[in-house]
XYZ file of N, CA and C in Angstrom:
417
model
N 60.419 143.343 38.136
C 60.957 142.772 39.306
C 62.248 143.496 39.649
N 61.910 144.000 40.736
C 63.130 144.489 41.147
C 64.092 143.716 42.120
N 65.366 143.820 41.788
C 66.328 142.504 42.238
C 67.469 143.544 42.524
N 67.389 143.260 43.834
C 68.730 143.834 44.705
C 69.806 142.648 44.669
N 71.071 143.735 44.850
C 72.135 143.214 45.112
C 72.709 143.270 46.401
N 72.728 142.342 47.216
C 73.231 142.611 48.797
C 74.408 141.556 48.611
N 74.977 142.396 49.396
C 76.911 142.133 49.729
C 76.603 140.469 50.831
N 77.087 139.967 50.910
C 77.106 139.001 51.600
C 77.082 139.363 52.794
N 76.463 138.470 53.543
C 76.764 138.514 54.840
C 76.281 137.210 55.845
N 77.114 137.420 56.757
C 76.906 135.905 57.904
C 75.917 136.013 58.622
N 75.133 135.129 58.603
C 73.918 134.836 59.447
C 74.482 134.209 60.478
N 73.742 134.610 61.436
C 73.644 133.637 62.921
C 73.646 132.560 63.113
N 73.284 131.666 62.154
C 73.113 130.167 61.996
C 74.613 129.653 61.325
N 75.537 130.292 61.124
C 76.745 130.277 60.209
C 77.638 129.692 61.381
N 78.300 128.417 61.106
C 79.458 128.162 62.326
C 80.911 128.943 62.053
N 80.917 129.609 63.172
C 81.625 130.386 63.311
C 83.268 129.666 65.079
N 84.128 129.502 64.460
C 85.197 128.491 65.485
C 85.805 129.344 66.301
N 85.747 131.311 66.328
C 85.897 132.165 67.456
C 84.578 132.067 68.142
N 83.071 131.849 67.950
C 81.851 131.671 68.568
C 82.093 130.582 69.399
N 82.144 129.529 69.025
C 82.038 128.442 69.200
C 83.317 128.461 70.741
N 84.213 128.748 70.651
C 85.272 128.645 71.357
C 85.257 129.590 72.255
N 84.605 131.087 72.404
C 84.043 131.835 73.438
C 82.762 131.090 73.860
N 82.372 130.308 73.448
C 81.476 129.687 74.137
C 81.426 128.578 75.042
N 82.344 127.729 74.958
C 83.199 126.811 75.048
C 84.159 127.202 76.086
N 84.724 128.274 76.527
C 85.575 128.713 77.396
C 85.098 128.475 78.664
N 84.457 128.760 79.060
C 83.913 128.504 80.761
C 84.124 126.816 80.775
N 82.716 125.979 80.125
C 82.959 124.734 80.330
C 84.202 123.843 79.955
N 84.787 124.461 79.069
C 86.204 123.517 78.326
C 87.312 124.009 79.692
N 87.149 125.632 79.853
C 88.284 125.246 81.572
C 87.780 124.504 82.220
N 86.765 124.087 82.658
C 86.322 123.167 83.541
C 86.381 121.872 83.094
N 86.505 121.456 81.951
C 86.401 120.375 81.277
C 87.944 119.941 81.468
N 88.746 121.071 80.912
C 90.559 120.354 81.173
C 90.639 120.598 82.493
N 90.040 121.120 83.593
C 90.969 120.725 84.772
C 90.123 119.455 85.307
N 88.952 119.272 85.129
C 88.966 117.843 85.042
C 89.716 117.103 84.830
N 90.137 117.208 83.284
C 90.890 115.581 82.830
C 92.285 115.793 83.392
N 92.779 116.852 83.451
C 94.230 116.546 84.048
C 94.279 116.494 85.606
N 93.082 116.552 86.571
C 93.065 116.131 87.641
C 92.713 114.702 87.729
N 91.954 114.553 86.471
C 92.016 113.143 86.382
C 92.916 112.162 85.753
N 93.805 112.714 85.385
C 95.211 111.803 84.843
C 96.096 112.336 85.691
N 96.431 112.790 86.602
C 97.527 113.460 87.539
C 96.868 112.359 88.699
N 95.628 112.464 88.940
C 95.495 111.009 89.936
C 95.971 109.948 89.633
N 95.694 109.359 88.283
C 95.777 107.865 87.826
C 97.566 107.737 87.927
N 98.201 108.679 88.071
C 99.793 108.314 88.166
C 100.279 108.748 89.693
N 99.012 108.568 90.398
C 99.643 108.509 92.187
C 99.378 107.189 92.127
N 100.520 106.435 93.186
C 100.777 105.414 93.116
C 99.504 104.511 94.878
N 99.623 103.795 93.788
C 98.302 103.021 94.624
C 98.336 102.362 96.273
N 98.196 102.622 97.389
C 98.068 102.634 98.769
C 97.831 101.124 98.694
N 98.618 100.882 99.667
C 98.802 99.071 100.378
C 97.288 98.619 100.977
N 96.500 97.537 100.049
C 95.244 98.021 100.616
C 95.501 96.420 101.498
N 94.593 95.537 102.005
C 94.852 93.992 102.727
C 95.112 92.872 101.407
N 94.521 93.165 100.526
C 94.709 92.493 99.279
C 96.008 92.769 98.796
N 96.853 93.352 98.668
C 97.754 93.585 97.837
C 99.267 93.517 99.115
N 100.200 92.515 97.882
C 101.288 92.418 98.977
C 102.248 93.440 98.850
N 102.994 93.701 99.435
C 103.859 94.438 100.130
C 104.667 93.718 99.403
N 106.183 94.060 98.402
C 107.314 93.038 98.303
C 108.021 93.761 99.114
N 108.222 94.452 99.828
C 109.181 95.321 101.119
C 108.898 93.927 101.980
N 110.314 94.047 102.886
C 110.215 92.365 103.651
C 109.637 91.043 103.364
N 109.919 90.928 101.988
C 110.019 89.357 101.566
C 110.687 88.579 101.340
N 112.223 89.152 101.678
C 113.437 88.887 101.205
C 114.489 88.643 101.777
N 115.300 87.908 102.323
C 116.606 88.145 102.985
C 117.363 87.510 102.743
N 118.889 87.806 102.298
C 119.798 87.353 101.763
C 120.743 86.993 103.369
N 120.904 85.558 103.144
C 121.668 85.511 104.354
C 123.059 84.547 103.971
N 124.203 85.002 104.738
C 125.384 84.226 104.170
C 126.206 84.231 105.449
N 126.437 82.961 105.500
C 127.719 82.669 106.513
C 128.368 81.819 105.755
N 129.847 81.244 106.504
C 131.184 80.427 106.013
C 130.549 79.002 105.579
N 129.358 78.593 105.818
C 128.970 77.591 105.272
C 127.742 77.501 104.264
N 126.819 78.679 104.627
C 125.706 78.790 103.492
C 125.714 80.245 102.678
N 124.778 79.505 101.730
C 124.777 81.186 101.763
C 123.191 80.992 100.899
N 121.941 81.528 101.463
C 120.695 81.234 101.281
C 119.918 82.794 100.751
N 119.061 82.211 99.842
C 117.963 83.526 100.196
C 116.272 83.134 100.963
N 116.148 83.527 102.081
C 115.173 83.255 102.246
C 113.803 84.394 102.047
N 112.601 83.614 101.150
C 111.668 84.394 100.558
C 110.311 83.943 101.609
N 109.491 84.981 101.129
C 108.234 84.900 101.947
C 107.538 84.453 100.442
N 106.293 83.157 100.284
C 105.842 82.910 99.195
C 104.306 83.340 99.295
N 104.056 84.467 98.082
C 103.049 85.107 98.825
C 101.631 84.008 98.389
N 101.359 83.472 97.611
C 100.084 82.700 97.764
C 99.814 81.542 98.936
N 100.844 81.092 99.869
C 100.957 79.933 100.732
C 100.955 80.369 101.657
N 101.921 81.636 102.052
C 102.486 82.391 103.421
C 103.480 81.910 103.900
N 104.161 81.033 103.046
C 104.824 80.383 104.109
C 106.759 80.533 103.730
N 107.660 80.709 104.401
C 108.800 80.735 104.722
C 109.668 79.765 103.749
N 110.320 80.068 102.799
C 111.231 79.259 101.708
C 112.410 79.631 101.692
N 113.456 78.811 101.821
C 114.630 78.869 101.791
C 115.354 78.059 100.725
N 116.066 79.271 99.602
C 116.591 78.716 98.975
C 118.667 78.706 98.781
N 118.790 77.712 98.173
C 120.438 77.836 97.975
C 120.781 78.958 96.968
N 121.275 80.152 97.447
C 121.589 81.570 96.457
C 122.490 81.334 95.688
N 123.209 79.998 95.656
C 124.040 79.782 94.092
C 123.277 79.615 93.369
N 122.647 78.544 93.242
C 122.107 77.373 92.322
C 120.444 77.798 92.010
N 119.918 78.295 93.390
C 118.365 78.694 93.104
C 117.556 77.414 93.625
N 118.293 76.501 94.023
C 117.634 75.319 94.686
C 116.537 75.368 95.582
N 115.308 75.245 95.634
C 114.549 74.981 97.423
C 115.253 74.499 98.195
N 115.475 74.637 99.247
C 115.584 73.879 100.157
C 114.856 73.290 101.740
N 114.158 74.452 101.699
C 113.104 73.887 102.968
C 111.991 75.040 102.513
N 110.993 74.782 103.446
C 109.737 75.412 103.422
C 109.554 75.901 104.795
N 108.629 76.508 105.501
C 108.910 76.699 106.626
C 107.383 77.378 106.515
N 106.283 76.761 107.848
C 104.720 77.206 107.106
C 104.367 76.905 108.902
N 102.920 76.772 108.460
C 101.988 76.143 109.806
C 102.318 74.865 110.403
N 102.637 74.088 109.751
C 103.080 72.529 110.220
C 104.546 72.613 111.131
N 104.697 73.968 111.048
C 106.167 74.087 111.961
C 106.372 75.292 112.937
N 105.037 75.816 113.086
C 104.486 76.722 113.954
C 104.678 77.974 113.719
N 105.118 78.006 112.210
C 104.705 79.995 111.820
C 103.110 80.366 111.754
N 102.878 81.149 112.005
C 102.372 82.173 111.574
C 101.815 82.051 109.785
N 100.819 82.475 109.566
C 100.861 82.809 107.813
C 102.401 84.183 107.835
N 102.910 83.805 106.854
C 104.211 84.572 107.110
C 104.129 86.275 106.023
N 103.815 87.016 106.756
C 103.888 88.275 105.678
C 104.964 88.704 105.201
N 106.155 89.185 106.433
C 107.068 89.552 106.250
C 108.229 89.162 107.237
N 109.537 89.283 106.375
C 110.611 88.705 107.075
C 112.063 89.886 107.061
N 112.365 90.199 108.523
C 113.668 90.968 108.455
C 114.910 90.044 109.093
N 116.306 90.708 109.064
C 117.283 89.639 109.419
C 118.158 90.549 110.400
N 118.472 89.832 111.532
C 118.997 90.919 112.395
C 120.523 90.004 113.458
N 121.583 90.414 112.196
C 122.954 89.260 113.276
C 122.044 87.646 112.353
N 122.249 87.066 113.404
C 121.703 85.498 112.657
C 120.393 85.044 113.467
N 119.684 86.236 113.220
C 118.307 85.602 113.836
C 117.686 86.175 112.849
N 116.485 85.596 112.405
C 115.070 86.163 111.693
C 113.867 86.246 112.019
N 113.587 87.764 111.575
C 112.102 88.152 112.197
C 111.172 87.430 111.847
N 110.236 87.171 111.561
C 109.298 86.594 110.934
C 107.731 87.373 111.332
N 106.475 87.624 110.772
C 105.768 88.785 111.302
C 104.575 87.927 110.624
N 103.608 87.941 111.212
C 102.030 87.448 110.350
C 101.475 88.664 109.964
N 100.632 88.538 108.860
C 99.551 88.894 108.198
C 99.331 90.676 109.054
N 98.615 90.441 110.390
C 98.487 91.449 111.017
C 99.467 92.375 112.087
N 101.053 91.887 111.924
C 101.707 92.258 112.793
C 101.617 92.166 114.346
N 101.031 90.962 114.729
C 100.136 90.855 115.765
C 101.444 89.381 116.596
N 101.708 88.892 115.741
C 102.483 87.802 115.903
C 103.874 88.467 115.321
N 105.156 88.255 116.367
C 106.367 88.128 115.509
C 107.125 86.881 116.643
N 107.845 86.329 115.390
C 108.852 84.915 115.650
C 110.113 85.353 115.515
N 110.748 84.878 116.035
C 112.412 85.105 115.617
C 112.618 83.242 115.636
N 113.542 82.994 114.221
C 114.321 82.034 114.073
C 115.811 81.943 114.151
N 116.659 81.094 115.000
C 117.785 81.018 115.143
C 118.363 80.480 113.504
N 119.221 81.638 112.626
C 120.013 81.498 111.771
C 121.206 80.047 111.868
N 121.805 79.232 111.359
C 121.326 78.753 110.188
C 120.327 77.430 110.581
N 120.495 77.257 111.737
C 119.195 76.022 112.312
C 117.846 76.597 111.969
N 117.482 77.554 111.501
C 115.996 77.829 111.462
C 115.039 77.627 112.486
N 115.621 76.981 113.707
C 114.724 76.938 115.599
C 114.519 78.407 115.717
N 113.002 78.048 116.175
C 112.482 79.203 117.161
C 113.166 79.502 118.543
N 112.955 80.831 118.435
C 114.024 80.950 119.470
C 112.791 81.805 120.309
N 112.777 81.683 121.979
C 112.243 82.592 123.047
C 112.524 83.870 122.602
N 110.921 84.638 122.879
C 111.353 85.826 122.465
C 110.383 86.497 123.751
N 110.867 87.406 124.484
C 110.388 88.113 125.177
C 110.279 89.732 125.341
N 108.935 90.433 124.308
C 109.158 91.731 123.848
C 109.288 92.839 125.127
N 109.015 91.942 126.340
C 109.079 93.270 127.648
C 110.621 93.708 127.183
């Protein structure tokens, strides 16, 4: 019997991690600009859809020589809350039973307040610190 001696050598079937990784090159670039186009999206910040509130104009801090209030927009009710800005007290509500609007958002302009529904379709102005509607004529 004759019995050779052969030097080692790598077969084709041998995992090899420079093979593997020239092989891997086409789809793995395509594979990472995937995922970092897909994590570079997930940290853009998410667009105001009808579901989701806005806290921009929910807020207005109002103070004269006798009060001094914050009035909030309450977003599950819609409706207009005024509280005492020392203490944190309620003090009124302000909704449908008093002829707002579902209330989205509220700006403050001198001692009147905007008041705006849902679709921007409706705006109120209230006379500061009486809270009366006041005539508003947008011509």
């Amino acid at each position: 019997m004759n019995t050779q001696t052969v030097p080692w050598q790598r077969s084709r079937a041998t995992w090899s991690p420079g093979l593997v990784l020239r092989k891997l090159r086409g789809p793995g670039l395509i594979l990472l600009a995937a995922l970092s186009l897909g994590l570079s999206w997930s940290w853009l910040p998410a667009s105001a859809g009808a579901d989701e509130t806005d806290p921009v104009g929910q807020l207005v801090h109002w103070r004269d020589a006798a009060h001094d209030w914050l009035l909030v927009v309450d977003p599950e009710t819609r409706e207009l809350v005024v509280y005492d800005a020392n203490n944190g007290r309620p003090l009124e509500r302000l909704g449908a039973d008093d002829g707002l609007p579902e209330v989205d958002s509220i700006a403050q302009s001198g001692s009147l307040l905007l008041v705006t529904d849902r679709q921007h379709a409706e705006v109120r102005l209230l006379k500061l610190p009486q809270l009366q509607q006041v005539a508003f004529d947008p011509r």
